[in-house]
């Protein structure tokens, strides 16, 4: 009879545990790649639309053009790479430059958006409703400014209810402090990924993977978040 090795039992347990952790890491990586794919899908939907319309669409930050669709480039007579980083004011006729610069300043100060621009934003919101993941747009304090239909369906709230909430309101009590800390750090991180728990309106708790990115609009910082349910028990919080 051969003597038993006293280390076999503990080592077997450690190997099994290591295998489970490796599997959990692989599944987490797959979740993060999928979140990346969702953001690219959102960008593709929006850009595909604006590239096909006849009206020129230009994205401007601090009076500098950072993106333009094909119709805008054709109208201006430039290629896209020639338009990027050009002053939007300098492209206007000299007679209208001061007026245009003042208009940009008024918009950044919170002036009303023209009706046509509001319709464009509404259409983009409709396209985001086609995305299966939950999408949130928050101000820097975590107040929900926009949420897509998938997020409402997932958490059991109406859109009106959610836009009157703070993102911490969907966290169980023991996770609220972590949520506040993440919000305070978000402007410095620019982008972050983490796991947490969201609580539905009926009290059900759901573990989720979250990816957030800080974006600038109208001179203000906002947080864009994409949330997906964690479906594998091995992925611990």
mmCIF file of C-alpha atoms in Angstrom, residues 2-235:
data_model
loop_
_atom_site.group_PDB
_atom_site.id
_atom_site.type_symbol
_atom_site.label_atom_id
_atom_site.label_comp_id
_atom_site.label_asym_id
_atom_site.label_seq_id
_atom_site.Cartn_x
_atom_site.Cartn_y
_atom_site.Cartn_z
ATOM 1 C CA UNK A 2 1.480 3.320 -1.071
ATOM 2 C CA UNK A 3 1.578 6.150 1.508
ATOM 3 C CA UNK A 4 -0.772 9.046 0.805
ATOM 4 C CA UNK A 5 0.697 12.480 0.104
ATOM 5 C CA UNK A 6 -0.739 14.850 2.751
ATOM 6 C CA UNK A 7 -0.415 17.818 0.321
ATOM 7 C CA UNK A 8 -2.640 16.326 -2.402
ATOM 8 C CA UNK A 9 -5.949 17.344 -0.763
ATOM 9 C CA UNK A 10 -5.068 21.031 -0.093
ATOM 10 C CA UNK A 11 -3.346 21.448 -3.460
ATOM 11 C CA UNK A 12 -6.341 19.978 -5.288
ATOM 12 C CA UNK A 13 -8.626 22.462 -3.542
ATOM 13 C CA UNK A 14 -6.340 25.380 -4.421
ATOM 14 C CA UNK A 15 -6.140 24.324 -8.052
ATOM 15 C CA UNK A 16 -9.926 24.039 -8.247
ATOM 16 C CA UNK A 17 -10.336 27.483 -6.680
ATOM 17 C CA UNK A 18 -7.779 28.971 -9.079
ATOM 18 C CA UNK A 19 -9.626 27.425 -12.001
ATOM 19 C CA UNK A 20 -12.891 29.040 -10.857
ATOM 20 C CA UNK A 21 -11.228 32.441 -10.525
ATOM 21 C CA UNK A 22 -9.680 32.170 -13.981
ATOM 22 C CA UNK A 23 -13.088 31.294 -15.426
ATOM 23 C CA UNK A 24 -14.672 34.265 -13.652
ATOM 24 C CA UNK A 25 -11.965 36.601 -15.008
ATOM 25 C CA UNK A 26 -12.487 35.298 -18.532
ATOM 26 C CA UNK A 27 -16.234 35.872 -18.270
ATOM 27 C CA UNK A 28 -15.699 39.370 -16.845
ATOM 28 C CA UNK A 29 -13.373 40.166 -19.755
ATOM 29 C CA UNK A 30 -16.056 38.974 -22.166
ATOM 30 C CA UNK A 31 -18.578 41.279 -20.452
ATOM 31 C CA UNK A 32 -16.244 44.280 -20.781
ATOM 32 C CA UNK A 33 -15.607 43.530 -24.453
ATOM 33 C CA UNK A 34 -19.348 43.361 -24.955
ATOM 34 C CA UNK A 35 -19.787 46.773 -23.292
ATOM 35 C CA UNK A 36 -17.177 48.161 -25.685
ATOM 36 C CA UNK A 37 -19.155 46.688 -28.535
ATOM 37 C CA UNK A 38 -22.334 48.372 -27.297
ATOM 38 C CA UNK A 39 -20.715 51.806 -27.230
ATOM 39 C CA UNK A 40 -19.380 51.272 -30.748
ATOM 40 C CA UNK A 41 -22.854 50.142 -31.800
ATOM 41 C CA UNK A 42 -24.356 53.361 -30.402
ATOM 42 C CA UNK A 43 -21.792 55.474 -32.246
ATOM 43 C CA UNK A 44 -22.358 53.534 -35.462
ATOM 44 C CA UNK A 45 -26.139 54.035 -35.305
ATOM 45 C CA UNK A 46 -25.776 57.784 -34.786
ATOM 46 C CA UNK A 47 -23.018 58.338 -37.352
ATOM 47 C CA UNK A 48 -24.724 56.151 -39.942
ATOM 48 C CA UNK A 49 -27.808 58.312 -39.677
ATOM 49 C CA UNK A 50 -26.086 61.706 -39.876
ATOM 50 C CA UNK A 51 -23.915 60.590 -42.788
ATOM 51 C CA UNK A 52 -27.012 59.843 -44.884
ATOM 52 C CA UNK A 53 -29.043 63.010 -44.293
ATOM 53 C CA UNK A 54 -28.792 65.910 -46.730
ATOM 54 C CA UNK A 55 -28.324 68.582 -44.063
ATOM 55 C CA UNK A 56 -24.841 69.411 -42.862
ATOM 56 C CA UNK A 57 -24.098 68.404 -39.271
ATOM 57 C CA UNK A 58 -21.047 69.775 -37.473
ATOM 58 C CA UNK A 59 -19.842 69.038 -33.932
ATOM 59 C CA UNK A 60 -18.183 72.090 -32.407
ATOM 60 C CA UNK A 61 -16.332 72.507 -29.112
ATOM 61 C CA UNK A 62 -15.059 75.928 -28.028
ATOM 62 C CA UNK A 63 -15.764 77.211 -31.568
ATOM 63 C CA UNK A 64 -13.469 74.529 -33.055
ATOM 64 C CA UNK A 65 -14.870 71.859 -35.400
ATOM 65 C CA UNK A 66 -14.143 68.385 -34.036
ATOM 66 C CA UNK A 67 -16.361 66.414 -36.439
ATOM 67 C CA UNK A 68 -18.556 67.011 -39.512
ATOM 68 C CA UNK A 69 -20.734 64.779 -41.674
ATOM 69 C CA UNK A 70 -20.325 64.351 -45.425
ATOM 70 C CA UNK A 71 -23.037 66.876 -46.309
ATOM 71 C CA UNK A 72 -21.311 69.559 -44.232
ATOM 72 C CA UNK A 73 -17.923 68.830 -45.842
ATOM 73 C CA UNK A 74 -19.456 68.970 -49.327
ATOM 74 C CA UNK A 75 -21.179 72.267 -48.550
ATOM 75 C CA UNK A 76 -17.971 73.828 -47.199
ATOM 76 C CA UNK A 77 -15.852 72.386 -49.993
ATOM 77 C CA UNK A 78 -13.395 70.640 -47.672
ATOM 78 C CA UNK A 79 -12.406 67.070 -46.930
ATOM 79 C CA UNK A 80 -13.134 65.851 -43.384
ATOM 80 C CA UNK A 81 -9.455 65.943 -42.389
ATOM 81 C CA UNK A 82 -9.271 69.547 -43.609
ATOM 82 C CA UNK A 83 -12.300 70.604 -41.561
ATOM 83 C CA UNK A 84 -11.197 69.041 -38.261
ATOM 84 C CA UNK A 85 -9.615 71.595 -35.878
ATOM 85 C CA UNK A 86 -10.695 74.550 -38.015
ATOM 86 C CA UNK A 87 -12.411 77.518 -36.365
ATOM 87 C CA UNK A 88 -16.132 77.405 -37.142
ATOM 88 C CA UNK A 89 -16.239 81.196 -36.862
ATOM 89 C CA UNK A 90 -13.451 81.720 -39.406
ATOM 90 C CA UNK A 91 -15.317 79.570 -41.929
ATOM 91 C CA UNK A 92 -18.224 82.019 -41.824
ATOM 92 C CA UNK A 93 -18.378 85.151 -43.990
ATOM 93 C CA UNK A 94 -16.515 88.040 -42.247
ATOM 94 C CA UNK A 95 -19.798 89.959 -42.031
ATOM 95 C CA UNK A 96 -21.332 87.268 -39.774
ATOM 96 C CA UNK A 97 -18.365 86.173 -37.644
ATOM 97 C CA UNK A 98 -19.081 88.353 -34.615
ATOM 98 C CA UNK A 99 -22.747 87.337 -34.664
ATOM 99 C CA UNK A 100 -21.867 83.632 -34.932
ATOM 100 C CA UNK A 101 -19.320 83.824 -32.121
ATOM 101 C CA UNK A 102 -21.919 85.501 -29.889
ATOM 102 C CA UNK A 103 -24.436 82.784 -30.747
ATOM 103 C CA UNK A 104 -22.006 80.029 -29.721
ATOM 104 C CA UNK A 105 -21.394 81.832 -26.430
ATOM 105 C CA UNK A 106 -25.149 82.086 -25.778
ATOM 106 C CA UNK A 107 -25.645 78.365 -26.442
ATOM 107 C CA UNK A 108 -22.853 77.447 -24.026
ATOM 108 C CA UNK A 109 -24.449 79.729 -21.436
ATOM 109 C CA UNK A 110 -27.683 77.723 -21.674
ATOM 110 C CA UNK A 111 -29.691 79.527 -24.360
ATOM 111 C CA UNK A 112 -32.610 77.588 -25.879
ATOM 112 C CA UNK A 113 -31.780 75.047 -28.592
ATOM 113 C CA UNK A 114 -33.536 75.685 -31.944
ATOM 114 C CA UNK A 115 -36.544 73.434 -32.700
ATOM 115 C CA UNK A 116 -34.786 71.500 -35.465
ATOM 116 C CA UNK A 117 -31.873 70.673 -33.155
ATOM 117 C CA UNK A 118 -34.339 69.455 -30.534
ATOM 118 C CA UNK A 119 -35.899 67.150 -33.119
ATOM 119 C CA UNK A 120 -32.437 65.762 -33.961
ATOM 120 C CA UNK A 121 -31.773 65.070 -30.278
ATOM 121 C CA UNK A 122 -35.156 63.356 -29.932
ATOM 122 C CA UNK A 123 -34.324 61.124 -32.895
ATOM 123 C CA UNK A 124 -30.995 60.152 -31.358
ATOM 124 C CA UNK A 125 -32.806 59.267 -28.141
ATOM 125 C CA UNK A 126 -35.126 57.004 -30.128
ATOM 126 C CA UNK A 127 -32.118 55.248 -31.655
ATOM 127 C CA UNK A 128 -30.585 54.724 -28.200
ATOM 128 C CA UNK A 129 -33.835 53.056 -27.162
ATOM 129 C CA UNK A 130 -33.008 50.304 -29.675
ATOM 130 C CA UNK A 131 -29.852 49.392 -27.710
ATOM 131 C CA UNK A 132 -30.422 46.396 -25.432
ATOM 132 C CA UNK A 133 -28.087 47.622 -22.656
ATOM 133 C CA UNK A 134 -29.102 50.263 -20.115
ATOM 134 C CA UNK A 135 -27.767 53.705 -21.033
ATOM 135 C CA UNK A 136 -27.625 56.595 -18.556
ATOM 136 C CA UNK A 137 -26.578 60.222 -18.967
ATOM 137 C CA UNK A 138 -25.818 61.884 -15.623
ATOM 138 C CA UNK A 139 -24.665 65.293 -14.538
ATOM 139 C CA UNK A 140 -21.494 65.381 -12.484
ATOM 140 C CA UNK A 141 -23.520 65.037 -9.259
ATOM 141 C CA UNK A 142 -25.152 61.833 -10.490
ATOM 142 C CA UNK A 143 -28.577 63.289 -11.310
ATOM 143 C CA UNK A 144 -30.124 61.335 -14.197
ATOM 144 C CA UNK A 145 -30.600 63.573 -17.248
ATOM 145 C CA UNK A 146 -31.420 60.859 -19.751
ATOM 146 C CA UNK A 147 -32.085 57.135 -19.613
ATOM 147 C CA UNK A 148 -33.033 54.808 -22.457
ATOM 148 C CA UNK A 149 -36.014 52.453 -22.587
ATOM 149 C CA UNK A 150 -33.907 49.369 -21.785
ATOM 150 C CA UNK A 151 -32.849 50.916 -18.467
ATOM 151 C CA UNK A 152 -36.466 51.733 -17.567
ATOM 152 C CA UNK A 153 -37.628 48.218 -18.448
ATOM 153 C CA UNK A 154 -34.721 46.666 -16.547
ATOM 154 C CA UNK A 155 -35.318 48.612 -13.326
ATOM 155 C CA UNK A 156 -39.122 48.848 -13.538
ATOM 156 C CA UNK A 157 -39.406 52.645 -13.526
ATOM 157 C CA UNK A 158 -40.935 54.993 -16.079
ATOM 158 C CA UNK A 159 -38.650 57.431 -17.875
ATOM 159 C CA UNK A 160 -40.232 60.364 -16.037
ATOM 160 C CA UNK A 161 -39.577 58.677 -12.692
ATOM 161 C CA UNK A 162 -35.948 57.981 -13.528
ATOM 162 C CA UNK A 163 -35.121 61.466 -14.788
ATOM 163 C CA UNK A 164 -36.157 62.755 -11.385
ATOM 164 C CA UNK A 165 -33.724 60.442 -9.581
ATOM 165 C CA UNK A 166 -30.050 60.324 -8.706
ATOM 166 C CA UNK A 167 -28.071 57.269 -9.853
ATOM 167 C CA UNK A 168 -27.386 56.453 -6.182
ATOM 168 C CA UNK A 169 -31.142 55.909 -5.755
ATOM 169 C CA UNK A 170 -30.888 52.654 -7.733
ATOM 170 C CA UNK A 171 -28.165 51.310 -5.427
ATOM 171 C CA UNK A 172 -28.952 49.369 -2.222
ATOM 172 C CA UNK A 173 -28.124 51.319 0.927
ATOM 173 C CA UNK A 174 -24.758 49.629 1.481
ATOM 174 C CA UNK A 175 -23.602 50.585 -2.045
ATOM 175 C CA UNK A 176 -24.645 54.259 -1.982
ATOM 176 C CA UNK A 177 -21.396 55.496 -0.435
ATOM 177 C CA UNK A 178 -19.335 53.686 -3.078
ATOM 178 C CA UNK A 179 -21.513 55.284 -5.769
ATOM 179 C CA UNK A 180 -20.853 58.762 -4.345
ATOM 180 C CA UNK A 181 -17.097 58.103 -4.237
ATOM 181 C CA UNK A 182 -17.072 56.942 -7.866
ATOM 182 C CA UNK A 183 -18.992 60.065 -8.927
ATOM 183 C CA UNK A 184 -16.508 62.328 -7.153
ATOM 184 C CA UNK A 185 -13.591 60.602 -8.903
ATOM 185 C CA UNK A 186 -15.176 60.377 -12.355
ATOM 186 C CA UNK A 187 -13.937 63.756 -13.743
ATOM 187 C CA UNK A 188 -10.336 62.794 -12.964
ATOM 188 C CA UNK A 189 -10.584 59.243 -14.338
ATOM 189 C CA UNK A 190 -12.393 60.188 -17.592
ATOM 190 C CA UNK A 191 -13.353 56.517 -17.982
ATOM 191 C CA UNK A 192 -13.891 53.676 -15.518
ATOM 192 C CA UNK A 193 -15.291 50.134 -15.333
ATOM 193 C CA UNK A 194 -16.633 48.447 -12.246
ATOM 194 C CA UNK A 195 -19.224 46.060 -10.876
ATOM 195 C CA UNK A 196 -21.992 46.977 -8.455
ATOM 196 C CA UNK A 197 -25.594 46.129 -7.555
ATOM 197 C CA UNK A 198 -28.708 47.893 -8.834
ATOM 198 C CA UNK A 199 -32.062 47.601 -7.134
ATOM 199 C CA UNK A 200 -35.269 47.430 -9.137
ATOM 200 C CA UNK A 201 -38.400 49.320 -8.132
ATOM 201 C CA UNK A 202 -39.862 46.092 -6.695
ATOM 202 C CA UNK A 203 -36.809 45.677 -4.422
ATOM 203 C CA UNK A 204 -35.097 42.974 -6.480
ATOM 204 C CA UNK A 205 -31.296 43.227 -6.417
ATOM 205 C CA UNK A 206 -29.330 42.673 -9.624
ATOM 206 C CA UNK A 207 -25.518 42.523 -9.977
ATOM 207 C CA UNK A 208 -24.347 44.628 -12.933
ATOM 208 C CA UNK A 209 -21.231 45.549 -14.904
ATOM 209 C CA UNK A 210 -20.857 49.275 -15.521
ATOM 210 C CA UNK A 211 -18.733 51.334 -17.853
ATOM 211 C CA UNK A 212 -18.730 55.125 -17.473
ATOM 212 C CA UNK A 213 -17.120 57.849 -19.551
ATOM 213 C CA UNK A 214 -16.948 61.596 -18.922
ATOM 214 C CA UNK A 215 -18.060 63.710 -21.876
ATOM 215 C CA UNK A 216 -18.286 67.475 -22.323
ATOM 216 C CA UNK A 217 -21.407 69.196 -23.631
ATOM 217 C CA UNK A 218 -22.006 72.948 -23.630
ATOM 218 C CA UNK A 219 -18.999 73.560 -21.414
ATOM 219 C CA UNK A 220 -20.210 71.109 -18.747
ATOM 220 C CA UNK A 221 -19.063 67.628 -17.755
ATOM 221 C CA UNK A 222 -21.538 64.746 -18.016
ATOM 222 C CA UNK A 223 -21.196 61.040 -17.289
ATOM 223 C CA UNK A 224 -22.285 58.546 -19.945
ATOM 224 C CA UNK A 225 -22.869 55.086 -18.495
ATOM 225 C CA UNK A 226 -23.589 51.701 -20.048
ATOM 226 C CA UNK A 227 -24.921 49.019 -17.692
ATOM 227 C CA UNK A 228 -25.320 45.271 -18.243
ATOM 228 C CA UNK A 229 -26.624 42.552 -15.930
ATOM 229 C CA UNK A 230 -24.098 40.016 -14.649
ATOM 230 C CA UNK A 231 -25.552 36.591 -15.305
ATOM 231 C CA UNK A 232 -22.758 34.340 -14.012
ATOM 232 C CA UNK A 233 -22.593 33.589 -10.298
ATOM 233 C CA UNK A 234 -18.804 33.242 -10.406
ATOM 234 C CA UNK A 235 -18.447 36.983 -11.081
#
